[in-house]
Amino acid sequence: MAAVRFERVYKVFGSAMAVEDLSLDVPDGDFLVIVGPSGCGKTTSLRMLAGLERPSYGRIFIDSEPVNNVPAKNRDIAMVFQSYALYPHKTVRGNLDWGMRIRRESKQRIAEQVEEVAQMLGITRLLDKRPASLSGGERQRVALGRALLRDPRVFLMDEPLSNLDAALRVQMRSELIRLHSTLGTTMVYVTHDQIEAMTMGTRIAVMSDGRLQQVAPPETLYDDPVNLFVATFIGSPKMNIFDGQLSSNRSAPTIDFLGAQAPVDLRSHELVGPGDAGAKLVGVRPEDIHWNRDGTEDVRGPVVDGQVEVIEPMGSESYVTLACGDQTLVARFPARCALTRGDSVRLTIDCRQIHLFEASTGEAVLRRNSADRITAEVGSGVIDG
Ligand SMILES: Nc1ncnc2c1ncn2[C@@H]1O[C@H](COP(=O)(O)OP(=O)(O)O)[C@@H](O)[C@H]1O
Ligand SMILES: [Mg+2]
């Protein structure tokens, strides 16, 4: 097992900056998920860690040893890709034990280890089959098993589940979480899927456009995003963003948006950065917009009227798109809410859950109180993020 560290790492391809000033610590035994849209530099970061790509600048450490000059094969890292190539002419067993046979381990030890890993992954009955006769999920498990049998210091996984159908993806997700808690090996897992990231990572690194945006546990990313990108990338349906105006009263500031006014909650939050009065973007998550069905809702906050535009029943709840004046918002309503397009509803926006961003930069200007925040950020180990 090993800790991993990126120190001010850049990767330039020609004139394109694929990764820019990446500093990131992955403590020993952590399950770190790197998430971001396609092209943001996730694979490049992983490939640099694996030794398949050289950083243009900066240093990478595995267990405090600088590895920039260590070839891939000597880094003791196992990598599982999205397109996991199995040897088609070998059986599952042949695919699994190939590495151990190359290393000339004893027949007995090979048999034992293959048995153990196959059992863990539920592929024992497949050991004598060939890859062509397996389903996608079974092949994926064999690829994982092959990586596990290497017993590496670090596992790297690059979107390993994206070729699987939805049900299998969910199942493999929990198997990987279980596997990690059994093995305790450091894992760096890349995905573009924020739900996968949120459900799997002990900590999540969000990237955009080659740059690391925030590293934090899932709850912190969700509750206390550092900027508009993280706020709107994490969470589904997305956070609603409205134009707002912050008052200049620093001891009891208020925010005007959607034609209403809300106090800024300074008990659990604080204004950071310049935090001056003026144009802000107001973020409200869909679950913080409450349907004030009979006027007795105990949520405190501004009350606005909306007109139902679209209802998406999700089974356990409904996503409802509403027009509020000239702005549109999405709220989570109870299932079977018996609304139809055109209905008018009264909404209460929970003012304790409002996010504020500087309109010009997208940086958050309202953050959770520093005590909470420092705990989360020290845990994240960002050097100068
Ligand atoms: N070998 C390469 N040559 C040139 N550009 C590359 C190369 N590999 C990646 N890139 C570019 O670097 C950026 C980041 O790519 P990548 O790390 O694959 O993103 P992600 O995995 O997040 O989708 C993209 O703009 C991509 O086109
Ligand atoms: Mg990629």
Short mmCIF file of C-alpha atoms and ligand atoms in Angstrom, two decimals, residues 38-39 41-44 82 158-159 190, ligand 2:
data_model
loop_
_atom_site.label_atom_id
_atom_site.label_comp_id
_atom_site.label_asym_id
_atom_site.label_seq_id
_atom_site.Cartn_x
_atom_site.Cartn_y
_atom_site.Cartn_z
CA SER A 38 -14.88 14.63 -20.76
CA GLY A 39 -11.55 16.19 -21.75
CA GLY A 41 -7.55 15.85 -17.87
CA LYS A 42 -8.58 12.84 -15.77
CA THR A 43 -7.02 10.12 -17.92
CA THR A 44 -3.88 12.18 -18.44
CA GLN A 82 -12.57 1.29 -19.67
CA ASP A 158 -10.18 4.73 -15.55
CA GLU A 159 -13.96 4.66 -16.09
CA VAL A 190 -11.66 8.19 -12.58
MG MG B 2 -10.58 9.77 -19.99
#
